[in-house]
mmCIF file of C-alpha atoms in Angstrom:
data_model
loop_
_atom_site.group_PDB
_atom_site.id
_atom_site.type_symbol
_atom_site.label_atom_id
_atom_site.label_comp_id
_atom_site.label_asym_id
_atom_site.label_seq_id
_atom_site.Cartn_x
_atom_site.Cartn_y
_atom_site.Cartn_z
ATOM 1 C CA UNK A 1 -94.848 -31.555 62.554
ATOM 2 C CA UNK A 2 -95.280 -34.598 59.881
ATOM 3 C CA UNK A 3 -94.900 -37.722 61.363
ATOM 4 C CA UNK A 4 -94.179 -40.938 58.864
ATOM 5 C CA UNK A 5 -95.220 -43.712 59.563
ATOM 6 C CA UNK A 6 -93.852 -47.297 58.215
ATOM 7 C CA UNK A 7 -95.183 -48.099 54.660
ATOM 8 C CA UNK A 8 -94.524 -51.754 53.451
ATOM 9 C CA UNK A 9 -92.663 -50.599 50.311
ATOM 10 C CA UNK A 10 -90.245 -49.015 52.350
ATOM 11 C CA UNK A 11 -89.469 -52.605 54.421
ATOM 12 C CA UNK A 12 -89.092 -53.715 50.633
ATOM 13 C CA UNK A 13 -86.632 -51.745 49.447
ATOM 14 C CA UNK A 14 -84.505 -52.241 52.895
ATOM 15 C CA UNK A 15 -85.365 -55.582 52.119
ATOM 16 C CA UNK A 16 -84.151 -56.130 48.598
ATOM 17 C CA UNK A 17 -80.582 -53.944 49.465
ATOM 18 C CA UNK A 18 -80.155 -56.560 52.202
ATOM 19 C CA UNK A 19 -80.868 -59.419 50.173
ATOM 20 C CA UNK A 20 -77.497 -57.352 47.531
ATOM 21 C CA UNK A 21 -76.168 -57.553 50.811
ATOM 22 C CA UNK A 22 -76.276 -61.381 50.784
ATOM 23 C CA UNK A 23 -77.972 -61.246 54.451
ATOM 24 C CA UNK A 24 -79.494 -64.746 54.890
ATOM 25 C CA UNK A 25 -81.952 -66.346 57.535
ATOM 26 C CA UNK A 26 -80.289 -66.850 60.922
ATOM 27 C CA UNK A 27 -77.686 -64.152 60.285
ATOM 28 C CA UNK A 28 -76.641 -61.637 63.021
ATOM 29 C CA UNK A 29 -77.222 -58.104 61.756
ATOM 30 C CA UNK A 30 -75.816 -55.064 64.435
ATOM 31 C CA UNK A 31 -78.204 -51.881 63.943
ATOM 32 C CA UNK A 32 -75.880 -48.870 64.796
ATOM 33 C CA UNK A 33 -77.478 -45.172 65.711
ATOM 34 C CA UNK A 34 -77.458 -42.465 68.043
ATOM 35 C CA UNK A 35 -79.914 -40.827 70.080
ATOM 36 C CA UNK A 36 -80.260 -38.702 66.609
ATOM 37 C CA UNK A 37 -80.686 -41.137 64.165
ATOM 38 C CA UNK A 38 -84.065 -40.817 61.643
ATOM 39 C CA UNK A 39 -85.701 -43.129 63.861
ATOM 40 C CA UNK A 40 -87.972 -44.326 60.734
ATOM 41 C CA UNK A 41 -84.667 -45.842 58.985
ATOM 42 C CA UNK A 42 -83.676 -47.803 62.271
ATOM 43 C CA UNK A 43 -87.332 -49.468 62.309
ATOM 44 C CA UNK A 44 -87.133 -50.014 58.819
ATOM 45 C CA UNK A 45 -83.614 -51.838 59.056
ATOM 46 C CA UNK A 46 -85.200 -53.889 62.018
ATOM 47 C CA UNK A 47 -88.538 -54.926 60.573
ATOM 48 C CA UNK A 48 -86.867 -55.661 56.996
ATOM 49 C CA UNK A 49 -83.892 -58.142 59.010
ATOM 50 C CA UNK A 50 -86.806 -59.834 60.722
ATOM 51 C CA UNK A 51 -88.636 -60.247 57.521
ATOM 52 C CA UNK A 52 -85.642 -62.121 56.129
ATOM 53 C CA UNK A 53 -85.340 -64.441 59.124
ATOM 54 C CA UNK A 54 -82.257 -62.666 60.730
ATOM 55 C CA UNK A 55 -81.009 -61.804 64.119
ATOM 56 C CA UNK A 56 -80.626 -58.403 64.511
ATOM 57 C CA UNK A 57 -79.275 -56.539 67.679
ATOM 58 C CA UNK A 58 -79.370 -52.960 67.908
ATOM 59 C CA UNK A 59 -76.056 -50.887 69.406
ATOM 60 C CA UNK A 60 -77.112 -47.330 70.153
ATOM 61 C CA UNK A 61 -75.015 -44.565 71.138
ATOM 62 C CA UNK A 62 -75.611 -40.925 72.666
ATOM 63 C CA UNK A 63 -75.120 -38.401 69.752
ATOM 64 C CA UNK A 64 -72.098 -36.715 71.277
ATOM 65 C CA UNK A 65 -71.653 -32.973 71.843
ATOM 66 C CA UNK A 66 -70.393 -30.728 68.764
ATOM 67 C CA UNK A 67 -67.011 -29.193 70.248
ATOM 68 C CA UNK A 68 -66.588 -27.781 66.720
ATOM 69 C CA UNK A 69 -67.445 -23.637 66.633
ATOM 70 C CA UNK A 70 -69.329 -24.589 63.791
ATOM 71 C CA UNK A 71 -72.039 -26.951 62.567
ATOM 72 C CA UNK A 72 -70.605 -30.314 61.106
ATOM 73 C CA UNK A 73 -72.535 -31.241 58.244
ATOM 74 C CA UNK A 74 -71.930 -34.298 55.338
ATOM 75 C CA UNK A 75 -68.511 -34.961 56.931
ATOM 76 C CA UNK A 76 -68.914 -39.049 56.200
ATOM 77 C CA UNK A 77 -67.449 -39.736 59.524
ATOM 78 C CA UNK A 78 -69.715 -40.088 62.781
ATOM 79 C CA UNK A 79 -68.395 -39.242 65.849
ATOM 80 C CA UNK A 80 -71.246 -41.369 67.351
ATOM 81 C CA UNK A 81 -69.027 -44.775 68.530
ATOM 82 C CA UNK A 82 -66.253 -42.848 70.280
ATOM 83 C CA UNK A 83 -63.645 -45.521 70.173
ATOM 84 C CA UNK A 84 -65.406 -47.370 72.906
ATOM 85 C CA UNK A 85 -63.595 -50.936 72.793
ATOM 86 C CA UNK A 86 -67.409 -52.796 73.888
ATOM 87 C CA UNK A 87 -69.192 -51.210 70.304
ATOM 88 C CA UNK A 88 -66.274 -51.699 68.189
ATOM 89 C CA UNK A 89 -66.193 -55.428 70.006
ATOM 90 C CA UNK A 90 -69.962 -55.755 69.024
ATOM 91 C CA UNK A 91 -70.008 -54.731 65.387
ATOM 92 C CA UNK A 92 -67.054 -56.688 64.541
ATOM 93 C CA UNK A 93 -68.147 -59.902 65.556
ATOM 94 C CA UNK A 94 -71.888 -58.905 63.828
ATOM 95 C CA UNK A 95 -70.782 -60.082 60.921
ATOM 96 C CA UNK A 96 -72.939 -57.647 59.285
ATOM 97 C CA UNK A 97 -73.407 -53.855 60.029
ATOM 98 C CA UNK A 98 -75.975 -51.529 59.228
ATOM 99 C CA UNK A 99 -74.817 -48.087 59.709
ATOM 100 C CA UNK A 100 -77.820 -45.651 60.529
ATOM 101 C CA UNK A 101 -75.928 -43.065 62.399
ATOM 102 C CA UNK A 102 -76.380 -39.236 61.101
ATOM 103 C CA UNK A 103 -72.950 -39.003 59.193
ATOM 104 C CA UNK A 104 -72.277 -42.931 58.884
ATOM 105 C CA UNK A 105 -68.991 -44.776 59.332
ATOM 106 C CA UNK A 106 -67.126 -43.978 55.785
ATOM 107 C CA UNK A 107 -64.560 -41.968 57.586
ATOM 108 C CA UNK A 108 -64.918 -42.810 61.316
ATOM 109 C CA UNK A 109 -61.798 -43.312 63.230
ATOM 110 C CA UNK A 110 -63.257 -47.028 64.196
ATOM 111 C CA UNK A 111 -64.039 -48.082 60.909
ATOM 112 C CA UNK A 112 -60.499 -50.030 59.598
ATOM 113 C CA UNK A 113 -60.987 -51.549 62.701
ATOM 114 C CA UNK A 114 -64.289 -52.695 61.861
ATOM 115 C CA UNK A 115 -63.778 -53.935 58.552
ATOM 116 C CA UNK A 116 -60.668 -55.699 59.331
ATOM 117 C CA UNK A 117 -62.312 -57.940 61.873
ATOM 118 C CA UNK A 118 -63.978 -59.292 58.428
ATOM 119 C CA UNK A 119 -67.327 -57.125 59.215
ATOM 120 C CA UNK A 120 -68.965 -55.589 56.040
ATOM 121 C CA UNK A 121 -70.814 -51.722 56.392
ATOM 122 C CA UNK A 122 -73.585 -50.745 54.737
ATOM 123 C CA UNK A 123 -74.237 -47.070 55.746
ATOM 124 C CA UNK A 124 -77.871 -46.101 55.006
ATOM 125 C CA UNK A 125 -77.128 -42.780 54.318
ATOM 126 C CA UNK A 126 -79.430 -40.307 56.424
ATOM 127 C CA UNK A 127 -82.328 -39.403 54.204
ATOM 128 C CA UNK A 128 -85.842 -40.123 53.816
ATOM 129 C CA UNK A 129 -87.021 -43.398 52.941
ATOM 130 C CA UNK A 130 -88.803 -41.815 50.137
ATOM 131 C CA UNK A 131 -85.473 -41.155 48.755
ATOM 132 C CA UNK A 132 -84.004 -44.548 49.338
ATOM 133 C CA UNK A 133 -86.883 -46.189 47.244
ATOM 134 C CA UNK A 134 -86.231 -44.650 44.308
ATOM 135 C CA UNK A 135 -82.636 -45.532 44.148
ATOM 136 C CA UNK A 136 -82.576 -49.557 44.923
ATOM 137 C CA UNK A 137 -79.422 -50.168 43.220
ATOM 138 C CA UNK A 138 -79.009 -52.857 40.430
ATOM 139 C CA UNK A 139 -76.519 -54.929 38.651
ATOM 140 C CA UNK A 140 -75.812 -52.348 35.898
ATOM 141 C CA UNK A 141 -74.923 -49.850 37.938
ATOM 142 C CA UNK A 142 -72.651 -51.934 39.795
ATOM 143 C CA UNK A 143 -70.786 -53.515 36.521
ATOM 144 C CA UNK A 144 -70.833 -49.362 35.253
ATOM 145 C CA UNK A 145 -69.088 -48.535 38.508
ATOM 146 C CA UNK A 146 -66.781 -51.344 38.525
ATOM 147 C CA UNK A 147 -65.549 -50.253 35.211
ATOM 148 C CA UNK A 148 -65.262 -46.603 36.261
ATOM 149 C CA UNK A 149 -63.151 -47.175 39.206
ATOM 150 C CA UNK A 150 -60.989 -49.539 37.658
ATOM 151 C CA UNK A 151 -60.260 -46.963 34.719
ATOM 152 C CA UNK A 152 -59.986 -44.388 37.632
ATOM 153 C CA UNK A 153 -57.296 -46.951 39.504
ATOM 154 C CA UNK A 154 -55.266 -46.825 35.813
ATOM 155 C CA UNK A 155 -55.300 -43.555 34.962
ATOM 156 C CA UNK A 156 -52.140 -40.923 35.529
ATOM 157 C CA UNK A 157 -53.684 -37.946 34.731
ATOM 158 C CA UNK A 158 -56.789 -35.868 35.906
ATOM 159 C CA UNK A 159 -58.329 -32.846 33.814
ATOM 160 C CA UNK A 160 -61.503 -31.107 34.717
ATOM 161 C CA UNK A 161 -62.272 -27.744 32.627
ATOM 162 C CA UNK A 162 -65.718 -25.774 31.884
ATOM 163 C CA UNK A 163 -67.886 -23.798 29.847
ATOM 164 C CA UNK A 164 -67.704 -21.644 33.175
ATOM 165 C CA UNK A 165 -63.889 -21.401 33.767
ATOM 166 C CA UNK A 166 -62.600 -24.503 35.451
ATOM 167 C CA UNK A 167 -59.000 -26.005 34.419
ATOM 168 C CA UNK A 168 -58.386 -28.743 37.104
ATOM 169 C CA UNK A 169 -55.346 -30.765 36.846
ATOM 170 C CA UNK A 170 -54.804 -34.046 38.916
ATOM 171 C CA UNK A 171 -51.869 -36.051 39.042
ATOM 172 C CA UNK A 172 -53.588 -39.745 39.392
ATOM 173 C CA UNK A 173 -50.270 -41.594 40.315
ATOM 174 C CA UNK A 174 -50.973 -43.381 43.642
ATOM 175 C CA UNK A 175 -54.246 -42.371 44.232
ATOM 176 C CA UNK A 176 -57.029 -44.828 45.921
ATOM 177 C CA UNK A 177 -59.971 -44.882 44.470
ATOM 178 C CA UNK A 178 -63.281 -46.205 45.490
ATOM 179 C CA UNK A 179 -66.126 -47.479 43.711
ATOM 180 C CA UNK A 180 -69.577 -47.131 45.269
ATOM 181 C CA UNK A 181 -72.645 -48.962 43.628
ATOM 182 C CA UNK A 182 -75.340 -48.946 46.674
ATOM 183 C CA UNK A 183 -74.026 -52.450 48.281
ATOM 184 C CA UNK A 184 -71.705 -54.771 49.680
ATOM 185 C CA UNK A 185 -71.815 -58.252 50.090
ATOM 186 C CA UNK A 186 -67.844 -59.062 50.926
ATOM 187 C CA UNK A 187 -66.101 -59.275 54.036
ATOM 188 C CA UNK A 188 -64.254 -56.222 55.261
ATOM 189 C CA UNK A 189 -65.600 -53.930 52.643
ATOM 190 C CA UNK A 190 -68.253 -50.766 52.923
ATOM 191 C CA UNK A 191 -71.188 -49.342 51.009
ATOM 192 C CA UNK A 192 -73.513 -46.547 50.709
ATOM 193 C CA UNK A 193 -77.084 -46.317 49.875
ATOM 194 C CA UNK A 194 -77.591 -44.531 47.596
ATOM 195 C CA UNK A 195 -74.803 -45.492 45.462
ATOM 196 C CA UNK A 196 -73.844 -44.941 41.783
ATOM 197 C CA UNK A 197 -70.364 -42.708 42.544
ATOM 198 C CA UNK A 198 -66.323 -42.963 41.950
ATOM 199 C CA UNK A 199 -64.196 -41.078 43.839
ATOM 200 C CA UNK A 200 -59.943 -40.800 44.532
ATOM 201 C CA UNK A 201 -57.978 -39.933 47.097
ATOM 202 C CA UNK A 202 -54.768 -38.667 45.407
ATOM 203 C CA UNK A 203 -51.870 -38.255 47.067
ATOM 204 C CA UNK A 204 -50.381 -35.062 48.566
ATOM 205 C CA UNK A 205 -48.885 -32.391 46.608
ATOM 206 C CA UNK A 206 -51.107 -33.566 43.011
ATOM 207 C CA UNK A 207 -54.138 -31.032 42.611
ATOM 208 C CA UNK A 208 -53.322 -27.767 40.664
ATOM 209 C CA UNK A 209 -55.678 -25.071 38.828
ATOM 210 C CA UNK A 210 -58.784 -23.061 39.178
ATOM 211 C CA UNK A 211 -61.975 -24.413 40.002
ATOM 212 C CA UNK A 212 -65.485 -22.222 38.679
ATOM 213 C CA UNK A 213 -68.779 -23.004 40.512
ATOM 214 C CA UNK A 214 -71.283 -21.885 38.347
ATOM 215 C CA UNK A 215 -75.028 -20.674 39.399
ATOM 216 C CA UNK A 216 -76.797 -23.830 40.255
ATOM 217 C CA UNK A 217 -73.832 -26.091 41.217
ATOM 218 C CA UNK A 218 -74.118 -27.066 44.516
ATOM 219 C CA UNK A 219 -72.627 -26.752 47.991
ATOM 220 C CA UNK A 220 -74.421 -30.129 49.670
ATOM 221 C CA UNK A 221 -72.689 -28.699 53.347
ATOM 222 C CA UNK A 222 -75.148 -25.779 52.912
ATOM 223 C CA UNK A 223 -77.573 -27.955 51.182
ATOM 224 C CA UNK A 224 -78.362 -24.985 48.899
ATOM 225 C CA UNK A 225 -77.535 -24.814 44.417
ATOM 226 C CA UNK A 226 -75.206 -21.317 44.222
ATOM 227 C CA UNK A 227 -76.774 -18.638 42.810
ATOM 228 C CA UNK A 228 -73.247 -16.859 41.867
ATOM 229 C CA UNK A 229 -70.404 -17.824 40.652
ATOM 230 C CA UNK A 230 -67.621 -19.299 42.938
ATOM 231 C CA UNK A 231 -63.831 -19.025 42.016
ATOM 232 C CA UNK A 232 -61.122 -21.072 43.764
ATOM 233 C CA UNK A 233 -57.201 -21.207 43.328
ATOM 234 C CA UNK A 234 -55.623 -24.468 43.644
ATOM 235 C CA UNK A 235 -51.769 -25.023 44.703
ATOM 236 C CA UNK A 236 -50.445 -28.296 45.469
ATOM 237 C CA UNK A 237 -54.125 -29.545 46.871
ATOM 238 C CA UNK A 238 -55.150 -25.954 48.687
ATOM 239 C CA UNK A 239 -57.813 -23.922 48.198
ATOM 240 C CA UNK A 240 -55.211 -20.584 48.359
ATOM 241 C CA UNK A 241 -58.084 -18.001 46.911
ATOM 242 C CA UNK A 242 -61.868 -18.204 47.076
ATOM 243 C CA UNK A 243 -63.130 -15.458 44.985
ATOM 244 C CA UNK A 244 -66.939 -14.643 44.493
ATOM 245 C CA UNK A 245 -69.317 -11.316 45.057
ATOM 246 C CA UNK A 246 -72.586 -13.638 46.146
ATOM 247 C CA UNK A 247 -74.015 -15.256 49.339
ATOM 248 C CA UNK A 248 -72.004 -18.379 48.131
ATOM 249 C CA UNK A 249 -68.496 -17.139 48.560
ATOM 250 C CA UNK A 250 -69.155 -15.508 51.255
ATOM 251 C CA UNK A 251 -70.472 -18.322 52.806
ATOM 252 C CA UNK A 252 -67.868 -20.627 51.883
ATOM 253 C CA UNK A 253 -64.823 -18.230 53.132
ATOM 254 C CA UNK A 254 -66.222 -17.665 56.695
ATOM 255 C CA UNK A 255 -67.341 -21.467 57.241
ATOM 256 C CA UNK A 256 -63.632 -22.578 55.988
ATOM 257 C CA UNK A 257 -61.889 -19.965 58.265
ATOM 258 C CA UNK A 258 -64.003 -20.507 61.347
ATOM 259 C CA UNK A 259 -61.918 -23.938 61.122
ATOM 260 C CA UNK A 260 -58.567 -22.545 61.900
ATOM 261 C CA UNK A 261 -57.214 -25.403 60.445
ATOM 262 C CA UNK A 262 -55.275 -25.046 57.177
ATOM 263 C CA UNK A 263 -56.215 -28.512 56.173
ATOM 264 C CA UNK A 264 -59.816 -28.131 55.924
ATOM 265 C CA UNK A 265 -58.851 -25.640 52.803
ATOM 266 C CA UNK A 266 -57.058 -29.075 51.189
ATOM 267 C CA UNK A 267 -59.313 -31.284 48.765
ATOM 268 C CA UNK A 268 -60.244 -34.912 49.900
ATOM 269 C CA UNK A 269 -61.094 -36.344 46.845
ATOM 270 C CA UNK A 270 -62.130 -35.943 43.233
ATOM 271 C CA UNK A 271 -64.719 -38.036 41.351
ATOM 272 C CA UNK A 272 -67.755 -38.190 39.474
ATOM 273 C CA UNK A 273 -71.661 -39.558 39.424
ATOM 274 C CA UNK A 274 -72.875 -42.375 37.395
ATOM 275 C CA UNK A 275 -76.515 -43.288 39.049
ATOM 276 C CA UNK A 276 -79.273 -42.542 35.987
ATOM 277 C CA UNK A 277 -82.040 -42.230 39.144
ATOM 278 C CA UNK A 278 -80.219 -39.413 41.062
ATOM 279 C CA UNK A 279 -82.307 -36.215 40.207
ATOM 280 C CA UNK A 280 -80.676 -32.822 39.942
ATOM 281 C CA UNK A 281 -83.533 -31.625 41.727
ATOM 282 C CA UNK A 282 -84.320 -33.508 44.185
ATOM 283 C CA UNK A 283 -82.630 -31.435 46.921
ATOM 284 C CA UNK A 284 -85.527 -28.563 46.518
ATOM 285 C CA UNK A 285 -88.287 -31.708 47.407
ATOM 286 C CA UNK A 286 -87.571 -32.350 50.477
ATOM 287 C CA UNK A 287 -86.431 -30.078 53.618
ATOM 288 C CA UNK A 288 -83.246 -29.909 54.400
ATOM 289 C CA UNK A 289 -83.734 -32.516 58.000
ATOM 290 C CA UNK A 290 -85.262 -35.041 55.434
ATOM 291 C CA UNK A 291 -81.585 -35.404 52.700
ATOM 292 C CA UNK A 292 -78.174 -35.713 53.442
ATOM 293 C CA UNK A 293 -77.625 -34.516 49.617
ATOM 294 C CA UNK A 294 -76.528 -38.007 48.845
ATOM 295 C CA UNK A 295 -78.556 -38.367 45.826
ATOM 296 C CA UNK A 296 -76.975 -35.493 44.143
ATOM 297 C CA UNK A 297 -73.767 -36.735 44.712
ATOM 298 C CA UNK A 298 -74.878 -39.545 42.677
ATOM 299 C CA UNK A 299 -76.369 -37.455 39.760
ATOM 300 C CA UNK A 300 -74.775 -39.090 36.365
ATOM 301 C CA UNK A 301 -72.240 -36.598 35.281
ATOM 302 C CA UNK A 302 -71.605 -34.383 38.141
ATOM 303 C CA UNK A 303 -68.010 -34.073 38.967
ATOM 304 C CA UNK A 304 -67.700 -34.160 42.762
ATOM 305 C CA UNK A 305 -65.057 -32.229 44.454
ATOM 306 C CA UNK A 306 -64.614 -32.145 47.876
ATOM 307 C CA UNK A 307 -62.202 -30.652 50.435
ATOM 308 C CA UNK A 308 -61.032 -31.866 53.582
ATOM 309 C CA UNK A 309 -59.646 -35.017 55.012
ATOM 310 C CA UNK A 310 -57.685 -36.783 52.994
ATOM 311 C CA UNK A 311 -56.325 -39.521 55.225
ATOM 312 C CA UNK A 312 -54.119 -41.393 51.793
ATOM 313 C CA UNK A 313 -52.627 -37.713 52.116
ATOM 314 C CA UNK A 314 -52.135 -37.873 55.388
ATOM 315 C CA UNK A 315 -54.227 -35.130 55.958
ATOM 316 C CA UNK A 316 -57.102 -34.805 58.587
ATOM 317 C CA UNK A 317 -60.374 -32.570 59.377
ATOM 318 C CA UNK A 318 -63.515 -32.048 60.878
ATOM 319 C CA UNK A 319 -63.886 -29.119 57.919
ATOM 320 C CA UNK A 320 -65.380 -30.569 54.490
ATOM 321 C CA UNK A 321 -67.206 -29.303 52.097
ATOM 322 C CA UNK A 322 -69.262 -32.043 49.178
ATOM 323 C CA UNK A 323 -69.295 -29.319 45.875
ATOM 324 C CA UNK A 324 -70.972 -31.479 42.729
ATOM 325 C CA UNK A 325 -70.942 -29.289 39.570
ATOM 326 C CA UNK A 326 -72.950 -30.046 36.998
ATOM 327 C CA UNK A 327 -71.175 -29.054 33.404
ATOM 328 C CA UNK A 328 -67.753 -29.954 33.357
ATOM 329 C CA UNK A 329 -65.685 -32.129 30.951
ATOM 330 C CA UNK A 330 -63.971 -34.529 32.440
ATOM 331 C CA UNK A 331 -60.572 -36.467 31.179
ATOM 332 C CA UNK A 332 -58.780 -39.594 32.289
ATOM 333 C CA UNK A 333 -55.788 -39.473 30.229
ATOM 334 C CA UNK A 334 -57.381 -37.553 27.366
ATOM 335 C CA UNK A 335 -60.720 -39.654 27.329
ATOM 336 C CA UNK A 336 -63.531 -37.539 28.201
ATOM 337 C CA UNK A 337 -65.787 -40.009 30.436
ATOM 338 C CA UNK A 338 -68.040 -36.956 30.649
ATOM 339 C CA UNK A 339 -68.444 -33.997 28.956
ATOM 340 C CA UNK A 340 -70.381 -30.879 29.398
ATOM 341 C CA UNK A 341 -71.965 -32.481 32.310
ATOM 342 C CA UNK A 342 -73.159 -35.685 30.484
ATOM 343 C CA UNK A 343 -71.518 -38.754 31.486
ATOM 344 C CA UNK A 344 -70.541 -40.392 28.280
ATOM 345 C CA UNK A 345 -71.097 -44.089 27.041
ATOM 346 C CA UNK A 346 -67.345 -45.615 27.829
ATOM 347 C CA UNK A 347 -68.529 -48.316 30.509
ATOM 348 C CA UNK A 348 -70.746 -50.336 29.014
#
């Protein structure tokens, strides 16, 4: 087995997101991870939050025991902290966190918690430092992002069609929408690296249609591009027929049932890619313990749909699948911000 060792370009880039971060000598940085954490990102956090002059303190937990009948995969919502008052007491009074645990804190239970105490996240999402170099955020993305989720935030209407067969409709009207560009430097807010996505949460009873997977869109819970064509039914935000002769649908029906949870057939949110770095192909370069897939969430022009919890829905689930497909049109109010997979030039 390969064993990495640290490379002083990788305490660089940990360096430089911290510095976005606006981590400054003397701070107190919490490390959080489990037993199961890529140990090479924890050192990395450590020896880049020493480099700056910081005060870090690590908080590590047991990875706890998957009672699901199934693996959990790209959920966006560790289990890891299990609402133990010391860790929650710990991180909010760090000031700031950096989230190393498998699935990171987007979704955990304990996060508004967290973040209300006036702590700010930055979940390092759970792939290779090799990854992570290449996609050091900067202040374009961030203004391109901005501008995307505050078009996202205005818009009352949703429409997502294909070459391949898709014609999604969302109704936009109260959704929350969240704007990822790879950092966070306010209190009480959370980031991802990588970053470069939008997403929305609409609210319940809003997503109707039919939704085409074409060969080489990806599931990112499988970690695997489809090599046949997946067809899903849509009625007031459920999945109510997966249809498909391949692997893929296959795949998909028995990993949804094994739930038994009608909810994890519901879509969590709706969004699209915006980071020019993210490669298409990237998830074929590395094996599948070395990605969590979030690069290709953040390919430019991918519309990301996702099922699953959906808490501004009121809707919860271990169950969730990440499904980025590369060429759709997609329109805000009957401007296409991207079409036929290319995200067009309406952000600056």
């Amino acid at each position: 087995m390969l064993a990495d060792r640290i490379e002083a370009k990788w305490i660089d880039a940990f360096c430089e997101i911290f510095e976005r971060c606006a981590v400054k000598p003397g701070d107190t940085a919490a490390i959080l991870s489990e037993t199961q954490s890529r140990a090479l990102n924890v050192h990395l956090a450590e020896l880049a939050l020493l480099r700056m002059g910081a005060r870090p303190f690590h908080v590590v937990m047991p990875t706890p025991r998957n009672r699901h009948i199934v693996p959990v995969r790209s959920t966006g919502a560790s289990e890891a902290i299990q609402k133990l008052g010391p860790v929650i007491s710990a991180l909010q009074q760090a000031g700031f966190v950096v989230d190393c645990t498998i699935e990171g804190l987007m979704h955990a239970v304990e996060t508004p918690e967290i973040l209300k105490a006036g702590a700010r996240i930055l979940v390092i999402s759970n792939e290779h430092p090799e990854a992570l170099e290449r996609m050091v955020p900067d202040s374009a993305l961030e203004k391109r992002v901005r501008a995307a989720a505050k078009m996202l935030r205005g818009t009352k209407r949703m429409r997502v069609t294909s070459k391949a067969g898709t014609a999604l409709d969302v109704d936009m009207v109260g959704a929350s929408t969240v704007g990822v560009w790879g950092w966070t430097d306010k209190p009480g807010t959370l980031a991802h690296w990588p970053g470069g996505i939008v997403v929305s949460f609409p609210k319940s009873g809003t997503i109707n249609g039919t939704l085409v997977m074409a060969p080489g869109d990806i599931n990112l819970t499988f970690k695997r591009y489809l090599t046949s064509a997946v067809k899903m039914t849509l009625k007031d935000d459920y999945v109510v027929a997966l249809e498909g002769e391949g692997t893929d649908a296959a795949m998909m029906r028995a990993y949804l049932a094994a739930w038994g949870d009608r909810e994890a057939y519901a879509v969590s949110h709706v969004g699209f890619g915006m980071n020019p770095g993210a490669r298409y192909e990237a998830l074929s370069m590395y094996d599948q313990r070395d990605t969590n897939g979030t690069e290709i969430r953040a390919v430019s022009g991918n519309f990301l749909f996702s099922t699953g919890a959906n808490e501004f829905a009121g809707r919860y689930t271990a169950g969730h699948f990440d499904l980025p497909m590369m060429g759709t049109t997609i329109e805000l109010d009957g401007v296409a911000v991207v079409r036929d997979g290319v995200l067009q030039d309406v952000f600056g």
